[in-house]
Coordinates of N, CA, C and O in Angstrom, one line a residue:
M1 N 0.9 -1.1 -0.2 CA 0.1 0.2 0.0 C 1.3 1.2 0.4 O 2.5 1.1 0.6
S2 N 0.0 2.1 -0.3 CA 1.1 3.7 -0.2 C 1.2 3.9 1.6 O 0.4 4.1 2.2
N3 N 2.2 4.6 1.7 CA 2.3 5.5 2.3 C 1.5 6.6 3.1 O 1.1 6.2 4.3
P4 N 1.1 7.2 2.1 CA -0.6 8.0 2.8 C -1.7 7.3 3.3 O -1.5 7.3 4.8
L5 N -1.9 5.7 2.6 CA -2.9 5.1 3.7 C -2.2 4.2 4.5 O -2.5 3.9 5.8
N6 N -0.8 4.2 4.8 CA -0.3 3.3 6.4 C -0.8 4.2 7.5 O -0.7 3.7 8.4
G7 N -0.5 5.3 6.7 CA -0.7 6.3 8.7 C -2.1 7.0 8.7 O -2.1 7.3 9.5
V8 N -3.3 6.1 8.0 CA -4.6 6.8 7.9 C -5.2 5.6 9.7 O -4.8 4.5 9.2
A9 N -5.9 6.2 10.2 CA -6.2 5.6 11.6 C -7.8 5.2 10.7 O -8.4 6.2 10.3
F10 N -8.1 3.8 11.0 CA -9.9 3.5 10.7 C -10.1 4.1 12.2 O -9.9 4.2 13.3
L11 N -11.2 3.3 12.2 CA -12.4 3.5 13.5 C -11.7 2.8 14.4 O -11.9 3.1 15.4
D12 N -10.8 1.9 14.0 CA -11.3 0.5 14.9 C -9.1 1.2 15.3 O -8.7 0.0 16.0
G13 N -8.7 2.2 14.9 CA -7.1 2.3 15.4 C -6.1 2.1 14.0 O -6.9 1.7 13.0
F14 N -5.3 2.1 13.9 CA -4.3 1.7 13.4 C -4.0 0.1 12.9 O -4.3 -0.9 13.8
A15 N -3.9 -0.2 11.4 CA -3.6 -1.4 11.3 C -2.7 -2.0 11.6 O -1.7 -1.5 11.2
D16 N -2.5 -3.0 12.1 CA -1.3 -4.0 12.3 C -1.0 -4.9 11.0 O -1.6 -5.9 10.7
N17 N -0.3 -4.2 9.8 CA 0.2 -5.2 8.7 C 0.4 -6.3 9.0 O -0.1 -7.0 8.7
D18 N 1.8 -5.5 10.3 CA 2.2 -7.6 10.0 C 1.6 -8.6 10.9 O 2.0 -9.3 10.6
R19 N 0.9 -8.1 12.0 CA -0.1 -8.9 12.9 C -1.2 -9.4 11.4 O -1.1 -10.6 11.4
N20 N -1.6 -8.7 10.9 CA -2.5 -9.4 9.5 C -2.1 -10.2 8.1 O -2.1 -11.1 8.2
R21 N -0.2 -10.0 8.1 CA 0.6 -10.9 7.2 C 0.7 -11.6 8.3 O 0.3 -13.0 7.7
A22 N 1.2 -12.3 9.6 CA 1.5 -13.6 10.3 C -0.4 -13.7 10.1 O 0.0 -15.1 10.3
M23 N -0.9 -13.9 10.3 CA -2.0 -14.7 10.2 C -2.9 -15.2 9.4 O -3.0 -16.2 8.3
D24 N -2.4 -15.0 8.2 CA -2.8 -15.4 6.5 C -1.2 -16.2 6.2 O -1.1 -16.5 4.9
F25 N -0.1 -15.9 6.8 CA 1.0 -16.9 7.0 C 0.0 -18.4 6.5 O -0.7 -19.3 6.7
K26 N 0.8 -19.5 5.2 CA 0.3 -20.2 4.5 C 1.6 -21.2 4.5 O 2.2 -20.8 3.7
R27 N 1.8 -22.8 5.0 CA 3.1 -22.7 5.1 C 3.1 -24.0 3.4 O 1.8 -24.3 3.2
N28 N 4.0 -23.5 2.8 CA 4.2 -23.7 1.1 C 5.1 -24.5 0.9 O 6.3 -24.3 1.2
E29 N 5.1 -26.3 0.9 CA 6.2 -27.2 0.5 C 7.3 -26.6 -0.8 O 8.1 -27.4 -0.3
H30 N 6.4 -26.2 -1.6 CA 7.5 -26.2 -2.6 C 8.4 -24.9 -2.0 O 9.7 -25.0 -2.5
M31 N 8.4 -23.8 -1.5 CA 9.1 -23.0 -0.6 C 9.6 -23.4 -0.4 O 11.0 -23.2 0.0
E32 N 9.5 -24.3 0.8 CA 10.1 -25.2 2.2 C 11.3 -26.2 1.0 O 12.7 -26.0 1.3
R33 N 11.2 -26.5 -0.3 CA 11.6 -27.1 -1.2 C 12.9 -26.7 -1.5 O 14.0 -26.6 -1.4
L34 N 12.4 -25.4 -2.3 CA 13.6 -24.8 -2.5 C 14.4 -23.8 -1.7 O 15.5 -23.5 -2.0
A35 N 13.7 -23.7 0.1 CA 15.2 -23.4 0.4 C 16.1 -24.5 1.0 O 17.3 -23.9 1.5
A36 N 15.0 -25.6 1.1 CA 16.3 -26.5 0.8 C 16.9 -26.9 -0.3 O 18.5 -27.4 0.3
L37 N 16.7 -26.8 -1.6 CA 17.7 -26.6 -2.2 C 18.3 -25.9 -2.4 O 20.1 -25.6 -2.6
R38 N 18.8 -24.1 -2.0 CA 19.4 -23.3 -2.0 C 21.1 -23.7 -1.1 O 21.8 -23.6 -0.9
D39 N 20.1 -24.5 0.3 CA 20.6 -24.7 1.4 C 21.4 -26.0 1.3 O 23.2 -25.8 1.4
S40 N 21.2 -26.7 0.2 CA 22.1 -28.2 0.3 C 23.0 -28.2 -1.0 O 23.7 -28.3 -1.9
Q41 N 22.4 -27.0 -2.3 CA 22.8 -26.9 -3.4 C 22.7 -25.5 -4.5 O 22.3 -25.6 -5.0
P42 N 23.4 -25.0 -3.9 CA 23.8 -23.5 -4.6 C 23.9 -23.6 -5.7 O 23.0 -22.2 -6.5
D43 N 24.3 -24.0 -5.9 CA 25.1 -23.9 -7.6 C 23.6 -23.9 -8.3 O 23.2 -23.2 -9.6
A44 N 22.8 -25.2 -8.1 CA 21.6 -25.5 -8.8 C 20.7 -24.2 -8.5 O 19.9 -23.7 -9.5
Y45 N 20.5 -24.2 -7.3 CA 19.7 -22.4 -6.7 C 20.3 -21.5 -7.7 O 19.0 -20.6 -7.9
D46 N 21.0 -21.4 -8.0 CA 21.4 -20.3 -8.7 C 21.3 -19.7 -10.3 O 20.9 -18.5 -10.5
R47 N 20.8 -20.9 -10.3 CA 20.5 -21.5 -11.8 C 18.5 -20.6 -12.2 O 18.4 -20.7 -13.1
I48 N 18.1 -20.7 -11.4 CA 16.7 -20.6 -11.0 C 16.6 -19.1 -11.0 O 17.4 -18.3 -11.1
S49 N 15.0 -19.1 -11.7 CA 14.5 -17.6 -11.9 C 14.9 -16.6 -10.7 O 14.5 -17.1 -9.9
P50 N 15.3 -15.5 -11.0 CA 15.5 -14.8 -10.1 C 14.4 -14.1 -9.4 O 13.8 -14.1 -7.9
T51 N 13.0 -14.2 -10.3 CA 11.7 -14.2 -9.5 C 11.4 -15.0 -8.6 O 10.7 -14.9 -7.6
I52 N 11.9 -16.2 -9.1 CA 11.3 -17.7 -8.4 C 12.0 -16.8 -6.9 O 11.9 -17.9 -5.6
R53 N 13.5 -16.7 -7.4 CA 14.1 -16.7 -5.5 C 13.6 -14.8 -4.7 O 13.2 -15.3 -4.0
M54 N 13.0 -14.6 -5.5 CA 12.7 -13.3 -5.2 C 11.5 -13.6 -4.0 O 10.9 -13.4 -3.0
G55 N 10.6 -14.6 -5.0 CA 9.3 -14.7 -4.5 C 9.2 -15.8 -3.3 O 8.5 -15.6 -1.8
L56 N 10.9 -16.6 -2.8 CA 11.5 -17.3 -2.0 C 11.1 -16.8 -0.4 O 11.4 -16.8 0.4
G57 N 11.9 -15.1 -0.9 CA 12.7 -14.3 0.0 C 11.4 -13.4 0.3 O 11.3 -13.7 1.7
Y58 N 10.1 -13.7 0.5 CA 8.5 -12.8 0.1 C 8.4 -14.0 1.6 O 8.0 -13.7 2.4
Y59 N 8.6 -14.8 1.0 CA 8.3 -16.7 1.8 C 9.0 -16.5 3.1 O 8.3 -16.3 4.2
E60 N 10.2 -16.1 3.2 CA 10.9 -16.4 4.2 C 10.6 -15.4 5.5 O 10.2 -15.4 6.6
N61 N 10.3 -14.3 4.8 CA 10.4 -13.3 5.4 C 8.7 -12.6 6.0 O 8.5 -12.5 7.1
D62 N 7.8 -13.8 5.1 CA 6.3 -13.4 5.8 C 6.6 -14.8 7.5 O 5.7 -14.7 7.8
K63 N 7.3 -15.7 6.5 CA 7.3 -16.2 7.6 C 8.6 -15.9 9.4 O 7.7 -16.1 10.3
K64 N 9.3 -15.7 9.0 CA 9.6 -15.2 10.0 C 8.8 -13.7 11.0 O 8.7 -14.1 11.9
N65 N 7.6 -13.2 10.2 CA 7.2 -12.7 10.5 C 5.7 -13.1 11.8 O 5.6 -13.0 12.6
A66 N 6.1 -14.0 11.1 CA 4.6 -15.0 11.5 C 5.0 -15.7 13.4 O 4.5 -16.1 13.6
I67 N 6.3 -16.0 12.9 CA 7.2 -17.0 13.9 C 7.2 -16.0 15.0 O 6.8 -15.8 16.1
A68 N 7.3 -14.8 14.8 CA 7.8 -13.5 15.5 C 6.0 -12.9 16.4 O 5.9 -12.5 17.7
H69 N 5.1 -13.0 15.7 CA 3.3 -13.2 16.4 C 3.1 -14.6 16.9 O 1.7 -15.0 17.2
G70 N 4.2 -15.8 17.2 CA 3.7 -16.7 18.0 C 2.8 -17.3 16.7 O 2.2 -18.9 17.6
I71 N 3.1 -17.7 14.9 CA 2.2 -18.7 14.6 C 3.0 -20.3 14.3 O 4.4 -19.6 14.4
D72 N 2.3 -21.1 14.5 CA 3.3 -22.1 14.5 C 3.6 -22.0 12.9 O 2.7 -22.7 12.1
V73 N 4.5 -22.1 12.5 CA 4.6 -22.4 10.6 C 4.7 -24.3 10.4 O 5.9 -24.1 9.0
N74 N 5.4 -24.8 11.6 CA 6.1 -26.0 10.6 C 4.9 -26.7 10.5 O 4.6 -28.1 10.0
K75 N 3.8 -26.7 10.5 CA 2.3 -27.5 10.3 C 1.4 -27.1 9.2 O 1.6 -25.7 9.2
G76 N 0.7 -27.2 8.2 CA 0.6 -27.8 6.9 C -0.1 -26.9 6.7 O -1.5 -26.8 7.5
N77 N -0.4 -25.7 6.2 CA -1.8 -25.1 5.9 C -2.2 -24.5 6.8 O -3.3 -24.1 7.1
N78 N -1.7 -24.3 8.0 CA -1.9 -23.7 9.0 C -4.3 -23.4 9.2 O -4.5 -23.2 9.2

């Protein structure tokens, strides 16, 4: 969202975007396999499309955010 909308207080207060993203986190086995590939075979991982690698980065950021908010990220499809 744009910055002006992030600073707007709604009737129920400011939106907690981090908490909302944490609650929406869904475990993705495909992304988990990509992370394992990155760790075990970096040369093969480097040949993957940059778009897919960016997607993995977003997924891992959302996963860290979910962990910080106490969401269990180890079970499938929460």
